C-alpha positions as protocol buffer text, in pm:
chain_id: "A"
residue {
  index: 1
  type: MET
  ca { x: -1891 y: -265 z: -1348 }
}
residue {
  index: 2
  type: ASP
  ca { x: -1602 y: -96 z: -1593 }
}
residue {
  index: 3
  type: ILE
  ca { x: -1260 y: -255 z: -1615 }
}
residue {
  index: 4
  type: ARG
  ca { x: -1088 y: 17 z: -1470 }
}
residue {
  index: 5
  type: ARG
  ca { x: -1359 y: 5 z: -1161 }
}
residue {
  index: 6
  type: LYS
  ca { x: -1319 y: -378 z: -1083 }
}
residue {
  index: 7
  type: SER
  ca { x: -909 y: -391 z: -1203 }
}
residue {
  index: 8
  type: SER
  ca { x: -941 y: -138 z: -896 }
}
residue {
  index: 9
  type: LEU
  ca { x: -1131 y: -352 z: -693 }
}
residue {
  index: 10
  type: ILE
  ca { x: -901 y: -650 z: -716 }
}
residue {
  index: 11
  type: ASN
  ca { x: -573 y: -490 z: -681 }
}
residue {
  index: 12
  type: GLY
  ca { x: -736 y: -288 z: -391 }
}
residue {
  index: 13
  type: ILE
  ca { x: -819 y: -636 z: -226 }
}
residue {
  index: 14
  type: VAL
  ca { x: -451 y: -801 z: -315 }
}
residue {
  index: 15
  type: TRP
  ca { x: -239 y: -540 z: -207 }
}
residue {
  index: 16
  type: LEU
  ca { x: -449 y: -556 z: 118 }
}
residue {
  index: 17
  type: ILE
  ca { x: -363 y: -899 z: 156 }
}
residue {
  index: 18
  type: VAL
  ca { x: 28 y: -817 z: 104 }
}
residue {
  index: 19
  type: LEU
  ca { x: 6 y: -570 z: 354 }
}
residue {
  index: 20
  type: LEU
  ca { x: -115 y: -827 z: 642 }
}
residue {
  index: 21
  type: SER
  ca { x: 133 y: -1070 z: 513 }
}
residue {
  index: 22
  type: ILE
  ca { x: 369 y: -756 z: 581 }
}
residue {
  index: 23
  type: ILE
  ca { x: 220 y: -738 z: 945 }
}
residue {
  index: 24
  type: LEU
  ca { x: 235 y: -1097 z: 1039 }
}
residue {
  index: 25
  type: PHE
  ca { x: 564 y: -1151 z: 875 }
}
residue {
  index: 26
  type: PHE
  ca { x: 725 y: -856 z: 1108 }
}
residue {
  index: 27
  type: PHE
  ca { x: 513 y: -874 z: 1433 }
}
residue {
  index: 28
  type: PRO
  ca { x: 505 y: -1235 z: 1515 }
}
residue {
  index: 29
  type: ALA
  ca { x: 467 y: -1253 z: 1941 }
}
residue {
  index: 30
  type: LEU
  ca { x: 524 y: -885 z: 1915 }
}
residue {
  index: 31
  type: ASP
  ca { x: 939 y: -1019 z: 1916 }
}
residue {
  index: 32
  type: LEU
  ca { x: 1146 y: -809 z: 1625 }
}
residue {
  index: 33
  type: THR
  ca { x: 1432 y: -937 z: 1780 }
}
residue {
  index: 34
  type: ILE
  ca { x: 1382 y: -1324 z: 1599 }
}
residue {
  index: 35
  type: PHE
  ca { x: 1545 y: -1221 z: 1254 }
}
residue {
  index: 36
  type: SER
  ca { x: 1948 y: -1318 z: 1365 }
}
residue {
  index: 37
  type: ASN
  ca { x: 2022 y: -1292 z: 947 }
}
residue {
  index: 38
  type: PRO
  ca { x: 1903 y: -952 z: 804 }
}
residue {
  index: 39
  type: LYS
  ca { x: 1902 y: -1114 z: 458 }
}
residue {
  index: 40
  type: ILE
  ca { x: 1641 y: -1339 z: 512 }
}
residue {
  index: 41
  type: GLU
  ca { x: 1339 y: -1045 z: 654 }
}
residue {
  index: 42
  type: LYS
  ca { x: 1486 y: -872 z: 366 }
}
residue {
  index: 43
  type: LEU
  ca { x: 1434 y: -1147 z: 85 }
}
residue {
  index: 44
  type: VAL
  ca { x: 1079 y: -1278 z: 233 }
}
residue {
  index: 45
  type: GLY
  ca { x: 986 y: -921 z: 248 }
}
residue {
  index: 46
  type: SER
  ca { x: 1117 y: -873 z: -81 }
}
residue {
  index: 47
  type: LEU
  ca { x: 922 y: -1204 z: -194 }
}
residue {
  index: 48
  type: ILE
  ca { x: 567 y: -1098 z: -27 }
}
residue {
  index: 49
  type: ILE
  ca { x: 595 y: -750 z: -201 }
}
residue {
  index: 50
  type: LEU
  ca { x: 663 y: -932 z: -538 }
}
residue {
  index: 51
  type: ILE
  ca { x: 303 y: -1122 z: -518 }
}
residue {
  index: 52
  type: GLY
  ca { x: 182 y: -789 z: -551 }
}
residue {
  index: 53
  type: ILE
  ca { x: 352 y: -625 z: -832 }
}
residue {
  index: 54
  type: VAL
  ca { x: 328 y: -989 z: -1040 }
}
residue {
  index: 55
  type: VAL
  ca { x: -100 y: -890 z: -1006 }
}
residue {
  index: 56
  type: ASN
  ca { x: -51 y: -576 z: -1075 }
}
residue {
  index: 57
  type: PHE
  ca { x: 127 y: -631 z: -1434 }
}
residue {
  index: 58
  type: ILE
  ca { x: -138 y: -899 z: -1508 }
}
residue {
  index: 59
  type: LEU
  ca { x: -400 y: -691 z: -1424 }
}
residue {
  index: 60
  type: LEU
  ca { x: -210 y: -453 z: -1623 }
}
residue {
  index: 61
  type: PHE
  ca { x: -150 y: -643 z: -1942 }
}
residue {
  index: 62
  type: ARG
  ca { x: -440 y: -845 z: -1907 }
}
residue {
  index: 63
  type: ASN
  ca { x: -720 y: -625 z: -1974 }
}
residue {
  index: 64
  type: LYS
  ca { x: -846 y: -430 z: -2249 }
}
residue {
  index: 65
  type: LYS
  ca { x: -750 y: -65 z: -2302 }
}
residue {
  index: 66
  type: GLU
  ca { x: -1031 y: 164 z: -2162 }
}
residue {
  index: 67
  type: VAL
  ca { x: -1092 y: 453 z: -2354 }
}
residue {
  index: 68
  type: THR
  ca { x: -995 y: 740 z: -2090 }
}
residue {
  index: 69
  type: ASP
  ca { x: -1224 y: 1058 z: -2060 }
}
residue {
  index: 70
  type: GLU
  ca { x: -1194 y: 1404 z: -1816 }
}
residue {
  index: 71
  type: ARG
  ca { x: -1391 y: 1267 z: -1584 }
}
residue {
  index: 72
  type: MET
  ca { x: -1152 y: 939 z: -1517 }
}
residue {
  index: 73
  type: ILE
  ca { x: -879 y: 1162 z: -1488 }
}
residue {
  index: 74
  type: LYS
  ca { x: -1017 y: 1362 z: -1261 }
}
residue {
  index: 75
  type: ILE
  ca { x: -1147 y: 1051 z: -1017 }
}
residue {
  index: 76
  type: GLN
  ca { x: -767 y: 920 z: -1044 }
}
residue {
  index: 77
  type: ALA
  ca { x: -604 y: 1257 z: -951 }
}
residue {
  index: 78
  type: LYS
  ca { x: -875 y: 1289 z: -649 }
}
residue {
  index: 79
  type: SER
  ca { x: -731 y: 880 z: -550 }
}
residue {
  index: 80
  type: MET
  ca { x: -412 y: 960 z: -581 }
}
residue {
  index: 81
  type: GLN
  ca { x: -387 y: 1295 z: -344 }
}
residue {
  index: 82
  type: PHE
  ca { x: -643 y: 1101 z: -73 }
}
residue {
  index: 83
  type: THR
  ca { x: -311 y: 843 z: -125 }
}
residue {
  index: 84
  type: ALA
  ca { x: -48 y: 1060 z: -126 }
}
residue {
  index: 85
  type: LEU
  ca { x: -111 y: 1280 z: 185 }
}
residue {
  index: 86
  type: SER
  ca { x: -263 y: 927 z: 369 }
}
residue {
  index: 87
  type: THR
  ca { x: 62 y: 742 z: 324 }
}
residue {
  index: 88
  type: MET
  ca { x: 260 y: 1091 z: 430 }
}
residue {
  index: 89
  type: MET
  ca { x: 90 y: 1088 z: 729 }
}
residue {
  index: 90
  type: TYR
  ca { x: 121 y: 731 z: 839 }
}
residue {
  index: 91
  type: VAL
  ca { x: 495 y: 799 z: 773 }
}
residue {
  index: 92
  type: PHE
  ca { x: 534 y: 1097 z: 987 }
}
residue {
  index: 93
  type: LEU
  ca { x: 339 y: 949 z: 1220 }
}
residue {
  index: 94
  type: PHE
  ca { x: 506 y: 631 z: 1259 }
}
residue {
  index: 95
  type: CYS
  ca { x: 841 y: 822 z: 1314 }
}
residue {
  index: 96
  type: MET
  ca { x: 683 y: 1022 z: 1614 }
}
residue {
  index: 97
  type: VAL
  ca { x: 551 y: 766 z: 1738 }
}
residue {
  index: 98
  type: MET
  ca { x: 859 y: 578 z: 1710 }
}
residue {
  index: 99
  type: TYR
  ca { x: 1090 y: 874 z: 1841 }
}
residue {
  index: 100
  type: ASP
  ca { x: 861 y: 830 z: 2178 }
}
residue {
  index: 101
  type: ILE
  ca { x: 854 y: 500 z: 2227 }
}
residue {
  index: 102
  type: ASN
  ca { x: 1244 y: 461 z: 2243 }
}
residue {
  index: 103
  type: LYS
  ca { x: 1281 y: 825 z: 2403 }
}
residue {
  index: 104
  type: GLY
  ca { x: 1514 y: 965 z: 2132 }
}
residue {
  index: 105
  type: GLN
  ca { x: 1728 y: 652 z: 2161 }
}
residue {
  index: 106
  type: ASP
  ca { x: 1856 y: 428 z: 1849 }
}
residue {
  index: 107
  type: ILE
  ca { x: 1559 y: 255 z: 1675 }
}
residue {
  index: 108
  type: SER
  ca { x: 1582 y: -85 z: 1573 }
}
residue {
  index: 109
  type: ARG
  ca { x: 1667 y: -191 z: 1199 }
}
residue {
  index: 110
  type: GLU
  ca { x: 1350 y: -372 z: 1215 }
}
residue {
  index: 111
  type: TRP
  ca { x: 1148 y: -97 z: 1283 }
}
residue {
  index: 112
  type: PHE
  ca { x: 1255 y: 110 z: 917 }
}
residue {
  index: 113
  type: TRP
  ca { x: 1206 y: -253 z: 691 }
}
residue {
  index: 114
  type: PHE
  ca { x: 862 y: -291 z: 832 }
}
residue {
  index: 115
  type: LEU
  ca { x: 818 y: 113 z: 768 }
}
residue {
  index: 116
  type: GLY
  ca { x: 929 y: 94 z: 424 }
}
residue {
  index: 117
  type: TYR
  ca { x: 742 y: -230 z: 300 }
}
residue {
  index: 118
  type: SER
  ca { x: 461 y: -146 z: 497 }
}
residue {
  index: 119
  type: SER
  ca { x: 437 y: 252 z: 345 }
}
residue {
  index: 120
  type: PHE
  ca { x: 496 y: 75 z: -30 }
}
residue {
  index: 121
  type: CYS
  ca { x: 186 y: -195 z: 34 }
}
residue {
  index: 122
  type: LEU
  ca { x: -26 y: 96 z: 179 }
}
residue {
  index: 123
  type: PHE
  ca { x: 45 y: 305 z: -119 }
}
residue {
  index: 124
  type: TYR
  ca { x: -118 y: 54 z: -355 }
}
residue {
  index: 125
  type: THR
  ca { x: -361 y: -46 z: -96 }
}
residue {
  index: 126
  type: LEU
  ca { x: -495 y: 300 z: -55 }
}
residue {
  index: 127
  type: GLY
  ca { x: -446 y: 377 z: -450 }
}
residue {
  index: 128
  type: SER
  ca { x: -670 y: 117 z: -574 }
}
residue {
  index: 129
  type: LEU
  ca { x: -961 y: 144 z: -262 }
}
residue {
  index: 130
  type: SER
  ca { x: -998 y: 519 z: -292 }
}
residue {
  index: 131
  type: TYR
  ca { x: -1004 y: 517 z: -690 }
}
residue {
  index: 132
  type: TYR
  ca { x: -1292 y: 273 z: -653 }
}
residue {
  index: 133
  type: VAL
  ca { x: -1476 y: 424 z: -384 }
}
residue {
  index: 134
  type: ILE
  ca { x: -1498 y: 726 z: -532 }
}
residue {
  index: 135
  type: ASP
  ca { x: -1583 y: 595 z: -905 }
}
residue {
  index: 136
  type: SER
  ca { x: -1849 y: 403 z: -724 }
}
residue {
  index: 137
  type: ARG
  ca { x: -1996 y: 691 z: -474 }
}
residue {
  index: 138
  type: GLY
  ca { x: -1934 y: 928 z: -792 }
}
residue {
  index: 139
  type: ILE
  ca { x: -1820 y: 1183 z: -515 }
}
residue {
  index: 140
  type: GLY
  ca { x: -1622 y: 1482 z: -646 }
}
residue {
  index: 141
  type: TYR
  ca { x: -1539 y: 1503 z: -998 }
}
residue {
  index: 142
  type: ASP
  ca { x: -1901 y: 1614 z: -1083 }
}
residue {
  index: 143
  type: ASN
  ca { x: -1836 y: 1994 z: -978 }
}
């Protein structure tokens, strides 16, 4: 397994754990009114995401420099295309569902914080795992 594929797998697993931690943090017993202090909510969410960012930097600076060729550039482009479209669809569908659930009324701020944190984590998770899958399967870069 080459360096970039292994880093993508490790990074994807770490960001998946961060995403699940964000979900578990925001949905204790499906009651979003537990936050009496919004500063604590922001701080804990930011600290959870900081773990993923620190792992990103460790993987970035720990690994040796790998030669980049046209194949890797094409795999990365396809991976980012999939990631961007998937994240945009997630944000759009999330907003539409929130609007329908609340019948056009005000939406709680916790939902917007959840959307921001989860879309950030989802982008990194999908980016890393889609690179790993496309590189492993060898689809899309040979034509």
